[in-house]
Coordinates of C-alpha atoms in Angstrom, one line a residue:
N155 CA 46.9 129.9 29.2
G156 CA 45.2 126.7 30.4
F157 CA 43.3 128.7 33.0
K158 CA 42.0 131.1 30.3
C159 CA 41.1 128.2 27.9
H160 CA 39.2 126.5 30.8
C161 CA 37.3 129.7 31.6
M162 CA 36.5 130.4 28.0
S163 CA 35.2 126.9 27.4
E164 CA 32.9 127.2 30.5
S165 CA 31.6 130.6 29.2
H166 CA 31.1 129.2 25.8
Q167 CA 29.1 126.2 27.3
R168 CA 26.9 128.5 29.3
Q169 CA 26.2 130.6 26.2
L170 CA 25.2 127.4 24.3
L171 CA 22.9 126.4 27.1
L172 CA 21.2 129.8 27.2
A173 CA 20.9 129.8 23.4
S174 CA 19.4 126.3 23.4
E175 CA 16.8 127.4 26.0
N176 CA 15.6 130.4 24.0
P177 CA 17.1 130.4 20.5
Q178 CA 14.7 132.9 19.0
Q179 CA 15.8 135.6 21.6
F180 CA 19.4 135.2 20.6
M181 CA 18.7 135.2 16.9
D182 CA 16.6 138.5 17.2
Y183 CA 19.5 140.1 19.2
F184 CA 22.1 139.1 16.6
S185 CA 19.8 140.1 13.7
E186 CA 19.3 143.6 15.2
E187 CA 22.9 144.0 15.8
F188 CA 23.8 142.9 12.3
R189 CA 21.2 145.3 10.8
N190 CA 22.4 148.3 12.8
D191 CA 26.1 147.7 12.1
F192 CA 25.5 147.1 8.4
L193 CA 23.3 150.2 8.0
E194 CA 25.9 152.3 10.0
L195 CA 28.7 151.2 7.7
L196 CA 26.6 151.9 4.6
R197 CA 25.8 155.3 5.9
R198 CA 29.3 156.3 7.0
R199 CA 31.2 154.8 4.1
F200 CA 28.9 155.4 1.1
G201 CA 26.4 157.9 2.3
T202 CA 23.4 158.1 -0.1
K203 CA 25.2 156.7 -3.1
R204 CA 24.0 153.7 -5.0
V205 CA 26.4 150.7 -4.4
H206 CA 26.5 147.0 -4.9
N207 CA 25.4 145.0 -1.8
N208 CA 28.3 142.6 -2.0
I209 CA 30.8 145.5 -1.7
V210 CA 29.2 146.7 1.5
Y211 CA 29.0 143.1 2.9
N212 CA 32.7 142.2 2.1
E213 CA 33.8 145.4 3.9
Y214 CA 31.5 144.7 6.8
I215 CA 32.7 141.1 7.5
S216 CA 36.3 142.2 7.1
H217 CA 36.0 143.5 10.8
R218 CA 36.4 140.6 13.2
E219 CA 34.0 141.9 15.7
H220 CA 31.1 142.0 13.3
I221 CA 28.4 139.3 13.4
H222 CA 28.1 137.1 10.3
M223 CA 24.8 136.6 8.5
N224 CA 24.6 132.9 9.4
A225 CA 23.8 134.0 13.0
T226 CA 20.8 136.1 11.8
Q227 CA 17.3 135.5 10.6
W228 CA 18.3 136.1 7.0
E229 CA 19.7 133.1 5.1
T230 CA 21.3 135.0 2.2
L231 CA 22.4 138.6 1.4
T232 CA 19.7 138.7 -1.2
D233 CA 17.0 138.1 1.4
F234 CA 18.5 140.8 3.7
T235 CA 18.7 143.3 0.8
K236 CA 15.0 142.6 -0.1
W237 CA 14.1 143.1 3.6
L238 CA 15.8 146.5 3.6
G239 CA 13.7 147.5 0.6
R240 CA 10.5 146.3 2.2
E241 CA 11.2 148.1 5.4
G242 CA 11.9 151.4 3.6
L243 CA 15.5 151.6 5.1
C244 CA 17.1 151.5 1.6
K245 CA 16.3 151.8 -2.0
V246 CA 17.0 148.5 -3.7
D247 CA 17.1 147.4 -7.4
E248 CA 18.1 144.2 -9.2
T249 CA 20.4 144.4 -12.2
P250 CA 22.1 141.7 -14.4
K251 CA 25.2 142.3 -12.2
G252 CA 23.3 141.8 -8.9
W253 CA 21.5 143.8 -6.3
Y254 CA 22.2 147.4 -5.6
I255 CA 21.3 149.3 -2.5
Q256 CA 21.1 153.1 -1.6
Y257 CA 20.8 154.3 1.9
I258 CA 17.9 156.6 2.7
D259 CA 18.9 159.3 5.1
R260 CA 16.0 160.6 7.1
D261 CA 18.0 162.9 9.3
P262 CA 16.1 166.3 9.4
E263 CA 19.3 168.3 8.7
T264 CA 20.1 166.2 5.7
I265 CA 16.5 166.7 4.4
R266 CA 16.8 170.4 4.9
R267 CA 20.1 170.5 2.9
Q268 CA 18.6 168.4 0.1
Q269 CA 15.6 170.8 -0.1
E270 CA 18.0 173.7 -0.3
Q271 CA 20.0 172.0 -3.1
E272 CA 16.8 171.4 -5.0
R273 CA 15.8 175.1 -4.6
K274 CA 19.2 176.1 -5.9
K275 CA 18.9 173.8 -9.0
K276 CA 15.4 175.3 -9.8
Q277 CA 17.0 178.8 -9.4
D278 CA 19.8 177.8 -11.9
L279 CA 17.2 176.5 -14.4
D280 CA 15.3 179.8 -14.1
D281 CA 18.5 181.7 -14.8
E282 CA 19.2 179.6 -17.9
E283 CA 15.7 180.3 -19.2
K284 CA 16.2 184.0 -18.7
T285 CA 19.5 183.9 -20.5
A286 CA 17.9 182.0 -23.4
K287 CA 15.1 184.5 -23.6
F288 CA 17.6 187.4 -23.6
I289 CA 19.7 185.8 -26.4
E290 CA 16.4 185.4 -28.4
Q291 CA 15.5 189.0 -27.9
Q292 CA 19.0 190.1 -29.1
V293 CA 18.7 188.0 -32.2
R294 CA 15.2 189.4 -33.0
R295 CA 16.4 192.9 -32.4
G296 CA 19.3 192.3 -34.7
L297 CA 17.1 191.0 -37.4
E298 CA 14.7 193.9 -37.1
G299 CA 17.5 196.4 -37.3
K300 CA 18.7 195.2 -40.7
E301 CA 17.8 197.5 -43.5
L302 CA 18.1 196.7 -47.1
E303 CA 20.3 199.2 -49.0
K304 CA 18.4 200.7 -51.9
P305 CA 20.4 201.9 -54.9
V306 CA 20.3 205.7 -55.6
Y307 CA 19.6 206.5 -59.2
T308 CA 20.6 209.9 -60.9
E309 CA 19.3 211.2 -64.1
L310 CA 21.7 211.2 -67.1
N311 CA 21.1 214.1 -69.5
R312 CA 22.6 214.6 -72.9
E313 CA 23.0 218.2 -74.1
N314 CA 24.1 217.1 -77.6
E315 CA 22.3 214.1 -79.3
E316 CA 25.2 213.6 -81.8
E317 CA 27.9 213.1 -79.1
K318 CA 28.7 209.5 -77.9
V319 CA 28.6 208.5 -74.3
T320 CA 31.4 206.2 -73.1
F321 CA 31.7 204.3 -69.7
N322 CA 34.8 202.8 -68.1
L323 CA 33.7 199.7 -66.3
N324 CA 37.0 199.1 -64.5
K325 CA 36.8 198.5 -60.7
G326 CA 38.2 200.8 -58.1
A327 CA 37.7 204.4 -57.2
S328 CA 41.0 205.6 -58.8
T329 CA 40.0 204.2 -62.3
S330 CA 36.5 205.6 -62.0
I331 CA 37.9 209.1 -61.2
A332 CA 40.3 208.9 -64.0
A333 CA 37.5 207.9 -66.3
S334 CA 35.5 210.8 -65.1
S335 CA 38.3 213.2 -65.9
K336 CA 38.4 211.8 -69.4
T337 CA 34.7 211.9 -70.0
S338 CA 34.1 215.2 -68.2
S339 CA 35.1 217.1 -71.3
V340 CA 32.6 215.1 -73.4
L341 CA 29.7 214.9 -70.9
G342 CA 30.1 218.2 -69.2
P343 CA 29.0 218.8 -65.6
N344 CA 26.4 216.0 -65.5
A345 CA 29.1 213.3 -65.9
L346 CA 30.9 214.8 -62.9
K347 CA 27.7 214.6 -60.9
I348 CA 27.3 211.0 -61.8
V349 CA 30.9 210.1 -60.7
E350 CA 30.6 212.0 -57.5
G351 CA 27.3 210.3 -56.7
A352 CA 28.9 206.9 -57.3
V353 CA 31.8 207.7 -55.1
K354 CA 29.4 208.9 -52.3
R355 CA 27.3 205.7 -52.6
K356 CA 30.4 203.6 -52.3
E357 CA 31.5 205.5 -49.2
M358 CA 28.0 205.2 -47.7
A359 CA 27.9 201.5 -48.4
H360 CA 31.4 201.0 -46.8
S361 CA 30.4 203.0 -43.7
S362 CA 27.1 201.2 -43.3
G363 CA 29.0 197.9 -43.7
Q364 CA 31.4 198.9 -40.9
S365 CA 28.5 199.9 -38.7
K366 CA 26.8 196.5 -39.3
E367 CA 30.0 194.7 -38.6
K368 CA 30.3 196.6 -35.3
K369 CA 26.7 195.7 -34.5
K370 CA 27.4 192.0 -35.2
K371 CA 30.6 192.1 -33.1
S372 CA 28.7 193.7 -30.2
A373 CA 25.9 191.1 -30.4
L374 CA 28.6 188.3 -30.5
D375 CA 30.4 189.9 -27.5
E376 CA 27.0 189.9 -25.6
I377 CA 26.4 186.3 -26.3
M378 CA 30.0 185.4 -25.3
E379 CA 29.5 187.3 -22.1
L380 CA 26.2 185.4 -21.4
E381 CA 28.0 182.1 -22.0
E382 CA 30.7 183.1 -19.6
E383 CA 28.1 184.0 -17.1
K384 CA 26.4 180.7 -17.6
K385 CA 29.7 178.9 -17.0
R386 CA 30.2 181.0 -13.9
T387 CA 26.9 180.0 -12.5
S388 CA 27.3 176.3 -13.3
R389 CA 27.1 174.1 -10.2
R390 CA 28.0 170.6 -9.1
D391 CA 26.5 168.3 -6.4
Y392 CA 29.8 167.9 -4.6
W393 CA 31.7 170.7 -2.9
L394 CA 34.4 169.4 -0.6
Q395 CA 38.0 170.8 -0.9
P396 CA 41.1 170.0 1.2
E397 CA 42.3 172.5 3.8
I398 CA 38.9 174.1 4.4
I399 CA 37.2 174.4 7.8
V400 CA 33.8 172.6 8.1
K401 CA 31.2 172.1 10.9
I402 CA 29.8 168.6 11.8
V403 CA 26.0 168.8 11.7
T404 CA 25.0 165.2 12.3
K405 CA 24.0 164.1 15.7
K406 CA 24.7 160.4 15.1
L407 CA 28.3 160.7 16.3
G408 CA 27.2 162.0 19.7
E409 CA 27.6 165.5 21.5
K410 CA 31.4 165.1 21.4
Y411 CA 31.4 166.0 17.7
H412 CA 28.1 167.7 17.0
K413 CA 28.5 171.3 15.9
K414 CA 32.3 171.1 16.3
K415 CA 34.7 172.4 13.7
A416 CA 37.3 170.3 11.7
V417 CA 39.7 170.7 8.9
V418 CA 39.3 168.6 5.7
K419 CA 42.5 166.7 5.2
E420 CA 41.5 164.5 2.3
V421 CA 38.6 164.1 -0.2
I422 CA 37.6 160.6 -1.2
D423 CA 35.4 160.0 -4.3
K424 CA 34.3 163.7 -4.3
Y425 CA 31.7 163.1 -1.7
T426 CA 33.5 161.8 1.4
A427 CA 36.0 163.7 3.5
V428 CA 38.6 162.7 6.1
V429 CA 38.5 165.5 8.7
K430 CA 40.6 166.3 11.7
M431 CA 38.9 167.8 14.7
I432 CA 40.3 171.1 15.7
D433 CA 39.8 170.8 19.4
S434 CA 40.6 167.0 20.0
G435 CA 42.7 166.1 16.9
D436 CA 40.5 163.0 16.2
K437 CA 40.2 162.0 12.6
L438 CA 36.8 161.0 11.1
K439 CA 35.6 159.9 7.7
L440 CA 32.2 161.6 6.9
D441 CA 30.0 162.2 4.0
Q442 CA 29.5 165.8 2.8
T443 CA 25.8 165.6 3.8
H444 CA 26.9 165.5 7.4
L445 CA 29.1 168.7 7.0
E446 CA 28.5 172.3 6.4
T447 CA 30.6 175.3 5.5
V448 CA 32.0 177.8 8.0
I449 CA 31.7 181.6 7.2
P450 CA 34.5 183.6 8.9
A451 CA 34.6 187.3 9.8
P452 CA 35.1 189.9 7.1
G453 CA 38.8 190.2 6.1
K454 CA 39.5 186.5 6.4
K455 CA 40.4 184.1 3.6
V456 CA 37.9 181.8 2.1
M457 CA 37.7 179.2 -0.7
V458 CA 35.0 179.1 -3.4
L459 CA 33.5 175.6 -3.4
N460 CA 31.0 175.7 -6.3
G461 CA 30.1 177.6 -9.5
G462 CA 32.4 179.1 -12.1
Y463 CA 34.9 180.4 -9.5
R464 CA 35.2 177.0 -7.9
G465 CA 38.8 176.4 -6.4
N466 CA 39.7 180.1 -6.2
E467 CA 40.8 181.6 -2.9
G468 CA 39.4 185.0 -1.9
I469 CA 38.9 187.5 0.9
L470 CA 35.5 187.9 2.5
E471 CA 34.5 191.5 2.1
S472 CA 31.0 191.6 3.6
I473 CA 28.0 189.5 4.6
N474 CA 24.3 189.9 3.6
E475 CA 22.4 188.1 6.4
K476 CA 19.0 188.6 4.8
R477 CA 20.0 186.9 1.6
F478 CA 22.4 184.3 3.3
S479 CA 25.0 185.5 0.9
A480 CA 28.4 187.2 0.9
T481 CA 30.7 189.4 -1.2
I482 CA 34.3 188.3 -1.8
I483 CA 37.4 189.5 -3.7
I484 CA 39.1 186.9 -5.7
D485 CA 42.7 186.6 -4.3
S486 CA 44.2 183.9 -6.7
G487 CA 44.5 182.9 -10.3
P488 CA 43.9 185.0 -13.5
L489 CA 40.7 186.5 -11.9
K490 CA 42.6 188.0 -9.0
G491 CA 41.0 191.3 -7.9
R492 CA 37.6 190.5 -9.3
R493 CA 34.7 191.4 -6.9
V494 CA 32.0 188.7 -6.7
E495 CA 28.7 189.6 -5.1
D496 CA 25.8 187.6 -3.7
I497 CA 27.6 184.3 -3.4
Q498 CA 25.8 181.8 -1.2
Y499 CA 27.0 180.7 2.2
E500 CA 27.3 177.0 1.1
D501 CA 29.5 178.0 -1.8
I502 CA 32.3 179.3 0.4
S503 CA 34.1 178.2 3.5
K504 CA 36.9 179.4 5.7
L505 CA 40.4 178.3 4.9
A506 CA 42.5 176.6 7.5

């Protein structure tokens, strides 16, 4: 132990002498190492989410081998945060609670996936506009189809001017028919025609009311179906699920992990996954932007990761390579047996 202490003290003295000869060189080295390690932690732990700079720094200095800020060119964490914003490495903004930072990922694969997500969002908005226009057309068509019922008038003729005409105003078809039998002897065949016309009008009004009610119900059913379709196509910006197989697409971990497959063992805060490599068994914590889904061969089991069928398991039936989509058969839940067509590759993944 004494020998080790002696050697360490001599090494420490040599480092102090070298640092005293060229202090700027050592400060630049420590600053670069601090910056790289800080940004790597921010990228791996928080991805592109907005986070308080103190949270990142406290987690950074919790590792003993990391360099502290007092050995760098930045005097305070605020200075370092402002520098990250000026250099375009992060988005920074000041709030009453302090400074927040957001990592800017310039990886080409990440940019491509973000553009794909924007395209999907625009497509979803277009679908919502089409649905709204369709509902508007249905409402307009329903209003145009309404016809006002016009009363049918019949002529009342009196054969004898001295005879009195009596009317029974009680409601109901039975009372009106009874009244007609009483008055038929007084009014003759014309009274019977009046009663029969009234009964026919009532039946016609009843049948037209039923047809209108059916029309209303059918229009309501169509609206409900559209709402269900809207829910089915609703999407989220997170898609990770446990026990699915994913592929690592980032190159920052080296060739050992690039394009290799892993199983998602745990999902943290919706956007981060703890994965286990299939070939080596290594465990990694990665953001969803560094992963992509895996499409198996037809007949294999998959899980739906986005949209209204999210969380349902299914069987892959076929693949449409031109549209980058697939057709699956739902294999779980109340929708079991339903056939879903044209579901995008990024919305399903192979089950472990």
